[in-house]
CSV table of C-alpha atoms in Angstrom, one decimal:
chain,number,residue,atom,x,y,z
A,1,MET,CA,260.9,71.1,156.5
A,2,GLU,CA,260.6,67.4,157.0
A,3,GLY,CA,260.0,66.6,153.4
A,4,PHE,CA,262.7,69.1,152.2
A,5,PHE,CA,265.6,66.7,152.0
A,6,LYS,CA,263.8,64.1,149.9
A,7,LEU,CA,262.4,66.7,147.5
A,8,VAL,CA,265.9,68.5,147.1
A,9,SER,CA,267.7,65.2,146.4
A,10,TYR,CA,265.4,64.7,143.5
A,11,TYR,CA,265.2,68.4,142.5
A,12,LYS,CA,265.4,68.8,138.7
A,13,THR,CA,265.2,71.5,135.8
A,14,GLN,CA,262.2,70.9,133.4
A,15,SER,CA,263.5,69.7,130.2
A,16,GLU,CA,261.0,71.9,128.0
A,17,PRO,CA,259.6,75.3,128.6
A,18,ALA,CA,256.1,73.8,129.0
A,19,TYR,CA,257.0,70.8,131.0
A,20,CYS,CA,256.8,72.4,134.5
A,21,GLY,CA,253.9,70.2,135.5
A,22,LEU,CA,255.7,67.1,134.4
A,23,ALA,CA,259.1,68.1,136.0
A,24,THR,CA,257.3,68.9,139.3
A,25,LEU,CA,255.7,65.7,139.4
A,26,ALA,CA,258.8,63.8,138.6
A,27,VAL,CA,260.3,65.4,141.5
A,28,VAL,CA,257.7,64.4,143.8
A,29,LEU,CA,257.2,60.9,142.5
A,30,ASN,CA,261.0,60.2,142.9
A,31,ALA,CA,260.8,61.8,146.4
A,32,LEU,CA,258.1,59.4,147.4
A,33,ALA,CA,260.4,56.5,146.3
A,34,ILE,CA,257.6,55.3,143.8
A,35,ASP,CA,258.9,52.6,141.5
A,36,PRO,CA,258.1,53.5,137.9
A,37,GLU,CA,258.2,49.8,137.2
A,38,ARG,CA,260.2,50.5,133.9
A,39,LYS,CA,263.8,51.5,133.2
A,40,TRP,CA,264.7,55.0,132.5
A,41,LYS,CA,268.3,54.8,131.1
A,42,GLY,CA,270.5,51.8,131.3
A,43,PRO,CA,269.5,49.7,134.3
A,44,TRP,CA,268.1,52.6,136.3
A,45,ARG,CA,264.4,52.9,137.3
A,46,TRP,CA,263.8,56.7,137.8
A,47,PHE,CA,261.1,59.1,137.0
A,48,ASP,CA,261.9,61.7,134.3
A,49,ASP,CA,259.4,64.4,132.8
A,50,SER,CA,259.8,62.5,129.4
A,51,MET,CA,258.4,59.3,131.0
A,52,LEU,CA,255.1,60.9,132.1
A,53,ASP,CA,253.3,60.2,128.7
A,54,CYS,CA,249.7,59.1,129.9
A,55,CYS,CA,246.7,61.3,130.4
A,56,GLU,CA,248.0,63.8,127.9
A,57,PRO,CA,250.2,63.2,125.0
A,58,LEU,CA,253.7,64.6,125.4
A,59,GLU,CA,253.5,66.5,122.0
A,60,LYS,CA,250.5,68.3,123.2
A,61,VAL,CA,252.0,69.1,126.5
A,62,LYS,CA,255.3,70.4,124.8
A,63,VAL,CA,253.1,72.9,123.0
A,64,SER,CA,250.4,74.0,125.4
A,65,GLY,CA,251.4,72.6,128.8
A,66,ILE,CA,249.1,70.6,130.9
A,67,SER,CA,246.1,71.2,133.2
A,68,PHE,CA,245.7,70.9,136.9
A,69,ASN,CA,243.5,67.8,136.6
A,70,LYS,CA,245.7,66.2,134.1
A,71,VAL,CA,248.7,66.6,136.5
A,72,ALA,CA,246.5,65.1,139.2
A,73,CYS,CA,245.7,62.2,136.9
A,74,LEU,CA,249.2,61.5,135.9
A,75,ALA,CA,250.2,61.4,139.7
A,76,HIS,CA,247.4,58.9,140.2
A,77,CYS,CA,248.4,56.8,137.2
A,78,ASN,CA,252.0,56.5,138.4
A,79,GLY,CA,251.2,55.2,141.7
A,80,ALA,CA,250.5,58.3,144.1
A,81,GLU,CA,247.4,58.8,146.1
A,82,VAL,CA,246.3,62.3,145.3
A,83,ASP,CA,244.3,64.9,147.0
A,84,THR,CA,243.3,68.0,145.1
A,85,TYR,CA,242.1,71.3,146.3
A,86,HIS,CA,240.9,74.4,144.1
A,87,THR,CA,241.1,77.7,145.8
A,88,ASN,CA,237.4,78.4,145.2
A,89,GLU,CA,236.5,75.3,147.2
A,90,SER,CA,238.8,76.1,150.1
A,91,THR,CA,240.2,79.0,152.2
A,92,GLN,CA,243.4,80.5,152.9
A,93,ASP,CA,243.4,79.2,156.5
A,94,ASN,CA,242.8,75.7,155.4
A,95,PHE,CA,245.6,76.2,152.7
A,96,ARG,CA,248.0,77.2,155.7
A,97,ASN,CA,246.9,74.2,157.7
A,98,TYR,CA,247.5,71.8,154.8
A,99,VAL,CA,250.8,73.3,154.1
A,100,ILE,CA,251.8,72.8,157.7
A,101,SER,CA,250.5,69.2,157.8
A,102,CYS,CA,252.1,68.2,154.5
A,103,THR,CA,255.6,69.9,155.1
A,104,SER,CA,255.8,68.2,158.5
A,105,SER,CA,255.7,64.7,156.8
A,106,GLU,CA,258.3,62.8,154.7
A,107,ASN,CA,255.5,60.8,153.0
A,108,CYS,CA,253.5,63.7,151.7
A,109,HIS,CA,254.4,66.4,149.2
A,110,MET,CA,252.6,69.4,147.7
A,111,ILE,CA,252.4,70.6,144.1
A,112,VAL,CA,251.1,74.1,143.6
A,113,SER,CA,249.6,75.6,140.6
A,114,TYR,CA,249.8,79.6,140.5
A,115,HIS,CA,250.2,82.5,138.3
A,116,ARG,CA,253.6,84.1,138.2
A,117,SER,CA,252.5,87.7,137.8
A,118,PHE,CA,251.4,88.0,141.5
A,119,LEU,CA,254.9,87.0,142.5
A,120,LYS,CA,256.4,89.8,140.1
A,121,GLN,CA,257.8,87.1,138.0
A,122,THR,CA,257.7,86.7,134.1
A,123,GLY,CA,255.5,84.1,132.6
A,124,GLY,CA,252.0,82.8,133.3
A,125,GLY,CA,250.5,79.8,134.8
A,126,HIS,CA,253.2,77.5,136.6
A,127,PHE,CA,253.7,74.3,138.7
A,128,SER,CA,256.3,73.7,141.3
A,129,PRO,CA,256.6,71.7,144.5
A,130,ILE,CA,256.5,73.2,148.0
A,131,GLY,CA,259.7,72.4,149.8
A,132,GLY,CA,259.0,73.8,153.4
A,133,TYR,CA,257.2,76.3,155.6
A,134,HIS,CA,258.5,79.0,157.9
A,135,ALA,CA,255.8,79.3,160.7
A,136,GLY,CA,257.5,82.5,162.2
A,137,LYS,CA,257.3,84.4,159.0
A,138,ASP,CA,254.3,82.6,157.6
A,139,MET,CA,256.4,81.9,154.3
A,140,VAL,CA,256.7,78.9,151.9
A,141,LEU,CA,259.6,77.6,150.1
A,142,ILE,CA,258.9,77.2,146.3
A,143,LEU,CA,261.4,74.8,144.6
A,144,ASP,CA,260.9,76.4,141.1
A,145,VAL,CA,261.5,73.7,138.5
A,146,ALA,CA,262.4,76.4,135.9
A,147,ARG,CA,265.9,76.7,137.4
A,148,PHE,CA,267.1,78.6,134.5
A,149,LYS,CA,264.9,81.3,135.4
A,150,TYR,CA,264.6,81.3,139.4
A,151,PRO,CA,266.4,79.5,142.2
A,152,PRO,CA,264.3,78.1,145.2
A,153,HIS,CA,262.7,81.1,146.8
A,154,TRP,CA,260.5,81.9,149.9
A,155,VAL,CA,257.3,83.7,149.4
A,156,PRO,CA,254.6,84.9,151.8
A,157,LEU,CA,251.9,82.1,152.1
A,158,THR,CA,249.2,85.0,151.5
A,159,LEU,CA,250.8,86.2,148.4
A,160,LEU,CA,251.2,82.5,147.1
A,161,TRP,CA,247.3,82.0,147.9
A,162,ASP,CA,246.6,85.2,145.8
A,163,ALA,CA,248.7,83.6,142.9
A,164,MET,CA,246.9,80.3,143.2
A,165,ASN,CA,243.4,81.9,143.6
A,166,THR,CA,243.2,82.7,139.8
A,167,VAL,CA,241.3,81.1,137.1
A,168,ASP,CA,243.2,79.1,134.3
A,169,LYS,CA,241.8,80.6,131.2
A,170,ASP,CA,242.2,77.4,129.2
A,171,THR,CA,240.1,75.2,131.6
A,172,GLY,CA,237.9,77.8,133.5
A,173,PHE,CA,239.0,76.2,136.8
A,174,TYR,CA,240.7,78.0,139.7
A,175,ARG,CA,244.3,76.9,140.3
A,176,GLY,CA,245.1,75.1,143.6
A,177,ILE,CA,247.3,72.6,145.3
A,178,GLU,CA,247.7,68.7,145.0
A,179,GLY,CA,249.1,66.6,147.9
A,180,ALA,CA,250.7,63.3,146.9
A,181,GLU,CA,251.5,60.2,149.0
A,182,HIS,CA,252.7,56.8,148.1
A,183,SER,CA,250.3,54.2,146.7
A,184,ASN,CA,250.7,50.9,144.8
A,185,LEU,CA,248.1,50.2,142.0
A,186,LEU,CA,248.1,48.5,138.7
A,187,GLN,CA,245.9,50.8,136.5
A,188,SER,CA,247.3,53.3,134.0
A,189,CYS,CA,245.5,55.3,131.2
A,190,ARG,CA,248.5,55.4,128.9
A,191,HIS,CA,246.5,55.7,125.7
A,192,ASP,CA,245.5,58.8,123.7
A,193,GLY,CA,241.9,57.7,123.1
A,194,TRP,CA,241.2,58.4,126.9
A,195,ASP,CA,239.9,61.9,126.2
A,196,THR,CA,237.4,60.5,123.6
A,197,ILE,CA,236.2,57.8,126.0
A,198,ALA,CA,235.8,60.4,128.8
A,199,LYS,CA,233.6,62.5,126.6
A,200,TYR,CA,231.4,59.6,125.7
A,201,LEU,CA,231.0,58.7,129.4
A,202,SER,CA,230.4,62.1,130.8
A,203,LYS,CA,228.2,63.6,128.0
A,204,LYS,CA,226.7,61.0,125.7
A,205,LEU,CA,226.1,57.9,127.9
A,206,GLN,CA,223.6,59.5,130.3
A,207,GLN,CA,221.6,61.1,127.4
A,208,LEU,CA,221.4,57.7,125.6
A,209,LEU,CA,220.3,55.9,128.7
A,210,SER,CA,217.6,58.5,129.5
A,211,SER,CA,216.2,58.5,125.9
A,212,GLU,CA,216.2,54.8,124.9
A,213,GLU,CA,213.6,52.2,125.8
A,214,ILE,CA,215.3,50.3,128.4
A,215,HIS,CA,213.6,47.1,130.1
A,216,ASN,CA,216.5,45.0,131.4
A,217,ILE,CA,220.1,44.9,131.9
A,218,GLN,CA,220.8,43.4,128.4
A,219,ASP,CA,219.1,46.7,126.9
A,220,ILE,CA,221.6,48.7,129.0
A,221,LEU,CA,224.5,46.8,127.7
A,222,SER,CA,223.2,47.2,124.2
A,223,VAL,CA,223.1,50.9,124.4
A,224,ILE,CA,226.5,51.2,126.1
A,225,VAL,CA,228.4,49.1,123.4
A,226,SER,CA,226.5,49.9,120.3
A,227,SER,CA,227.0,53.7,120.5
A,228,ALA,CA,230.5,53.6,122.0
A,229,PRO,CA,233.6,55.2,120.3
A,230,ALA,CA,236.0,52.9,118.5
A,231,ASP,CA,238.7,53.9,121.1
A,232,LEU,CA,236.7,51.8,123.7
A,233,SER,CA,238.2,48.7,122.3
A,234,ASN,CA,241.7,49.9,123.3
A,235,PHE,CA,240.9,49.6,126.9
A,236,ILE,CA,242.5,46.1,126.7
A,237,ASN,CA,245.7,48.1,127.2
A,238,TRP,CA,245.1,48.5,130.7
A,239,VAL,CA,246.8,45.2,131.4
A,240,ALA,CA,249.9,45.9,129.3
A,241,GLU,CA,253.3,46.3,130.8
A,242,VAL,CA,256.1,47.4,128.4
A,243,ARG,CA,259.9,47.0,128.8
A,244,LYS,CA,262.8,47.7,126.7
A,245,GLN,CA,264.2,44.8,124.7
A,246,GLU,CA,267.5,43.4,126.2
A,247,ASN,CA,269.9,41.8,123.7
A,248,GLY,CA,270.3,38.1,124.6
A,249,SER,CA,267.6,38.1,127.6
A,250,ASN,CA,264.7,36.1,127.4
A,251,LEU,CA,263.9,35.9,131.3
A,252,VAL,CA,261.1,37.6,133.2
A,253,SER,CA,262.4,38.8,136.6
A,254,GLU,CA,260.9,37.6,139.9
A,255,GLU,CA,259.4,41.1,140.2
A,256,GLU,CA,257.8,41.3,136.8
A,257,GLN,CA,256.4,37.8,137.4
A,258,GLY,CA,254.9,39.0,140.6
A,259,ARG,CA,253.2,41.9,138.9
A,260,LEU,CA,251.8,39.4,136.3
A,261,VAL,CA,250.5,37.2,139.0
A,262,THR,CA,248.7,40.0,140.6
A,263,LYS,CA,247.1,41.1,137.4
A,264,GLU,CA,246.0,37.6,136.7
A,265,GLU,CA,244.3,37.4,139.9
A,266,VAL,CA,242.5,40.7,139.1
A,267,LEU,CA,241.4,39.2,135.7
A,268,LYS,CA,240.2,36.0,137.5
A,269,GLN,CA,238.2,38.3,139.9
A,270,VAL,CA,236.7,40.2,136.9
A,271,ARG,CA,235.5,37.1,135.4
A,272,GLU,CA,233.8,36.0,138.4
A,273,THR,CA,231.6,39.2,138.5
A,274,GLU,CA,227.9,39.2,137.5
A,275,LEU,CA,228.5,42.1,135.2
A,276,PHE,CA,231.1,39.9,133.2
A,277,LYS,CA,228.6,37.2,133.0
A,278,HIS,CA,225.9,39.6,131.8
A,279,LEU,CA,228.3,41.0,129.2
A,280,THR,CA,229.3,37.5,128.1
A,281,ARG,CA,225.6,36.6,127.6
A,282,TRP,CA,225.0,39.7,125.5
A,283,PHE,CA,227.9,38.9,123.2
A,284,LEU,CA,226.9,35.4,122.8
A,285,SER,CA,223.2,36.4,122.0
A,286,GLY,CA,224.4,38.0,118.7
A,287,SER,CA,223.5,41.4,119.7
A,288,SER,CA,227.1,42.6,119.3
A,289,CYS,CA,226.9,42.4,115.4
A,290,MET,CA,227.0,46.1,114.7
A,291,PRO,CA,228.4,48.4,111.9
A,292,ASN,CA,231.5,49.4,113.9
A,293,ALA,CA,233.0,46.2,115.2
A,294,ILE,CA,234.7,47.9,118.1
A,295,LEU,CA,234.4,45.0,120.3
A,296,ASP,CA,234.5,42.1,118.1
A,297,GLY,CA,237.5,40.7,120.1
A,298,THR,CA,239.1,39.1,116.8
A,299,ASP,CA,242.3,41.2,116.8
A,300,SER,CA,245.4,39.1,117.2
A,301,LEU,CA,247.5,39.5,120.2
A,302,GLU,CA,250.3,40.9,118.0
A,303,LYS,CA,247.9,43.5,116.5
A,304,ILE,CA,246.8,44.7,119.9
A,305,ALA,CA,250.4,44.8,121.1
A,306,SER,CA,251.7,46.8,118.0
A,307,GLU,CA,250.2,50.1,119.3
A,308,VAL,CA,251.1,49.4,122.8
A,309,CYS,CA,254.8,48.6,121.9
A,310,CYS,CA,254.8,51.6,119.5
A,311,GLN,CA,254.0,53.9,122.5
A,312,GLY,CA,256.3,52.1,124.7
A,313,ALA,CA,259.1,52.5,122.2
A,314,GLN,CA,258.5,56.1,121.9
A,315,LEU,CA,258.8,56.4,125.8
A,316,LEU,CA,261.7,54.0,126.4
A,317,CYS,CA,263.7,55.4,123.6
A,318,GLY,CA,263.1,59.0,124.6
A,319,LYS,CA,261.5,59.9,121.0
A,320,VAL,CA,258.1,61.4,120.6
A,321,GLY,CA,256.6,61.0,117.1
A,322,SER,CA,254.8,58.5,114.9
A,323,CYS,CA,256.0,55.0,114.4
A,324,ASN,CA,257.1,54.5,110.7
A,325,ALA,CA,257.2,50.7,110.8
A,326,ILE,CA,256.5,47.8,113.3
A,327,SER,CA,257.4,44.2,113.1
A,328,SER,CA,256.4,41.9,116.1
A,329,LYS,CA,256.3,38.5,117.2
A,330,THR,CA,255.0,36.5,120.2
A,331,THR,CA,257.3,34.4,122.3
A,332,GLN,CA,257.1,32.4,125.5
A,333,PHE,CA,259.7,33.5,128.1
A,334,ARG,CA,260.5,31.7,131.2
A,335,SER,CA,260.7,33.3,134.6
A,336,SER,CA,264.2,33.8,136.0
A,337,ASP,CA,263.0,31.2,138.5
A,338,CYS,CA,262.5,28.6,135.9
A,339,ASP,CA,261.9,25.8,138.3
A,340,ASN,CA,259.0,27.4,140.0
A,341,ALA,CA,257.3,29.6,137.4
A,342,LYS,CA,255.3,28.9,134.2
A,343,SER,CA,255.9,30.4,130.8
A,344,VAL,CA,255.0,34.1,130.2
A,345,THR,CA,253.8,35.4,127.0
A,346,VAL,CA,255.9,38.3,125.7
A,347,VAL,CA,255.2,40.3,122.5
A,348,SER,CA,258.4,41.8,121.1
A,349,ALA,CA,258.4,44.5,118.6
A,350,ASN,CA,261.0,46.3,116.5
A,351,VAL,CA,259.8,49.8,116.0
A,352,ILE,CA,261.2,52.4,113.5
A,353,LEU,CA,261.2,55.8,115.1
A,354,GLU,CA,262.7,58.9,113.2
A,355,ASP,CA,264.8,56.4,111.2
A,356,SER,CA,266.2,54.6,114.1
A,357,GLU,CA,265.2,51.2,115.4
A,358,CYS,CA,263.8,50.9,119.0
A,359,GLY,CA,263.0,47.5,120.6
A,360,ALA,CA,260.1,47.0,123.1
A,361,GLU,CA,258.4,44.1,124.6
A,362,MET,CA,255.0,43.7,126.2
A,363,LEU,CA,254.3,41.3,129.1
A,364,VAL,CA,250.9,39.9,128.8
A,365,PRO,CA,249.1,38.2,131.7
A,366,SER,CA,246.7,35.3,131.0
A,367,CYS,CA,244.1,33.4,133.0
A,368,ARG,CA,242.2,30.1,132.5
A,369,LYS,CA,240.1,29.8,129.5
A,370,ASN,CA,236.5,30.2,129.9
A,371,PRO,CA,234.6,28.3,127.1
A,372,GLY,CA,231.8,30.9,127.3
A,373,ASN,CA,234.0,33.8,126.6
A,374,PRO,CA,233.5,35.1,123.0
A,375,CYS,CA,236.3,37.3,122.9
A,376,GLU,CA,239.4,35.3,123.0
A,377,CYS,CA,242.7,36.9,122.0
A,378,GLY,CA,245.6,34.7,121.1
A,379,SER,CA,245.8,30.9,120.2
A,380,ASN,CA,242.9,28.5,120.9
A,381,SER,CA,245.6,25.7,121.6
A,382,SER,CA,246.3,26.6,125.0
A,383,ASP,CA,244.1,26.0,128.1
A,384,ARG,CA,244.8,29.8,128.9
A,385,GLU,CA,243.7,33.1,127.2
A,386,HIS,CA,244.8,36.6,127.2
A,387,PRO,CA,242.5,39.4,128.4
A,388,SER,CA,239.6,40.1,126.0
A,389,VAL,CA,237.8,43.3,125.4
A,390,VAL,CA,234.9,41.9,127.6
A,391,ASP,CA,237.4,41.9,130.5
A,392,GLY,CA,238.3,45.6,129.9
A,393,LEU,CA,234.7,46.7,129.2
A,394,THR,CA,233.6,45.1,132.6
A,395,VAL,CA,236.3,46.9,134.4
A,396,LEU,CA,235.4,50.2,132.9
A,397,LEU,CA,231.7,49.9,133.6
A,398,LEU,CA,232.5,48.9,137.2
A,399,ALA,CA,234.6,52.1,137.5
A,400,LEU,CA,231.9,54.5,136.3
A,401,PRO,CA,230.5,56.7,139.1
A,402,PRO,CA,227.3,55.8,140.4
A,403,ASP,CA,225.4,58.8,139.2
A,404,THR,CA,226.0,57.7,135.6
A,405,TRP,CA,223.1,55.4,136.1
A,406,SER,CA,220.8,57.7,137.8
A,407,CYS,CA,219.0,58.5,134.5
A,408,LEU,CA,217.5,55.1,134.2
A,409,LYS,CA,213.8,55.7,134.5
A,410,ASP,CA,212.9,52.0,135.8
A,411,ALA,CA,213.5,52.2,139.5
A,412,LYS,CA,213.5,48.5,139.9
A,413,LEU,CA,215.9,48.0,137.0
A,414,LEU,CA,218.3,50.9,138.5
A,415,GLN,CA,218.4,49.1,141.7
A,416,GLU,CA,219.2,45.7,140.2
A,417,PHE,CA,221.9,47.1,137.9
A,418,CYS,CA,223.5,49.1,140.9
A,419,ASP,CA,223.7,46.1,143.0
A,420,ILE,CA,225.6,44.3,140.2
A,421,ILE,CA,228.1,47.0,139.7
A,422,SER,CA,228.6,48.1,143.4
A,423,PRO,CA,232.3,48.0,144.5
A,424,LYS,CA,231.2,46.9,148.1
A,425,ASN,CA,230.2,43.5,146.6
A,426,LEU,CA,233.6,42.9,144.9
A,427,PRO,CA,236.8,41.1,146.3
A,428,ASP,CA,239.5,43.6,147.8
A,429,LEU,CA,241.9,43.4,145.1
A,430,LEU,CA,239.4,44.1,142.3
A,431,GLN,CA,237.7,46.7,144.5
A,432,GLN,CA,241.0,48.6,145.0
A,433,GLU,CA,241.6,48.6,141.3
A,434,ILE,CA,238.1,49.7,140.6
A,435,LEU,CA,238.2,52.6,143.0
A,436,HIS,CA,241.6,53.6,141.6
A,437,LEU,CA,240.2,53.7,138.1
A,438,ARG,CA,237.3,55.6,139.2
A,439,LYS,CA,239.3,58.5,140.6
A,440,GLN,CA,241.4,58.5,137.2
A,441,LEU,CA,238.2,58.9,135.3
A,442,TYR,CA,237.0,61.7,137.6
A,443,PHE,CA,240.1,63.6,136.8
A,444,LEU,CA,239.8,62.9,133.1
A,445,VAL,CA,236.1,63.6,132.8
A,446,THR,CA,236.4,66.8,134.8
A,447,ASP,CA,239.2,68.1,132.5
A,448,VAL,CA,237.4,67.0,129.4
A,449,CYS,CA,234.0,68.6,130.5
A,450,CYS,CA,235.6,72.0,131.3
A,451,SER,CA,237.4,72.0,128.0
A,452,ALA,CA,234.2,71.3,126.2
A,453,THR,CA,232.6,74.4,127.6
């Protein structure tokens, strides 16, 4: 029961009938004391189910719930280290051992996905956290987030296993458990085009690489980019941090400044990779002139930020829907420690949502300008530039699993390319970011693949 008091302190009722997965995750993220790095209401930073807006649009979750893998992806996106176990890949004894291990720790919490009918309850598939284990009776405590239906209750572990050992008809996967611990990483997939990108990466890319005549790395890049979905250009959003507009405030806090510094170091390391240099040469060669200008890099920072701020305003103002109007401007804000910090680029936007106005701001990292980078975003008058699509594409390709490239027919070329994209050759900070993103992609791709079948 070591983790019980932390969980029960943050125990909440799901705010929508289909939000059991989101509410469960909010309880666990708060119990792990993970900072959402954004405000919830007033000055408070706190996870609420309405804030878990990436991996799956809230509108879709409200209608049809969320899958096991998308909950895992959400946990990963929001700073938790996640282990997942489907029942067809494990055993009842392994489940018991994991329950005992996790409930004996304050730093690990379990989420279970199960079917209510096995517990003689009304409803279908459901998520809830496990609050404890009774070794003498071999029972687990379920902290049901549908508290309008059921209070916390003890169930035999064997019965819960049976309720988990069922197939989710929407995905074709067996249900299971997720264990979450505290992590601290930068990457997020808060964009509704991720499913499209996942389909391309998991289905189409390998087919293209195996069917095309490919003789060198430039050929590989040409195949990847020229056939990519338009959503790929939105991967630049991986560096965005959105905050609520504060009246009269033009300061960037020391904490925000620290996160920007970390992101800027990641960008610097990205631009030092061999893959970034190959992509830059490919763009400069003129090969990037294609019918769908998905990676032309000519969008202004304001245009790029408009979508980010729109999504951010929906989240921060607690409204889900389309943005009716957006007006934005770019300003230079100073750090709260004005004597020691440089200016920070902030794009502020006034967004009209359901006939009411919400304000959001996007903090943008920058790095020293590289004269050879063909995809600059923002003003050319500064010696610094904001992240380009080439930066984002470099990160995305580095994060793809190694077997993505196994279809390349030229063994020598395959080895050369794998040496370039291998995480073991990357600096520690960038390597951490890449492996984190790779795990996110795994959850998304797995979910997309099973949905397609």
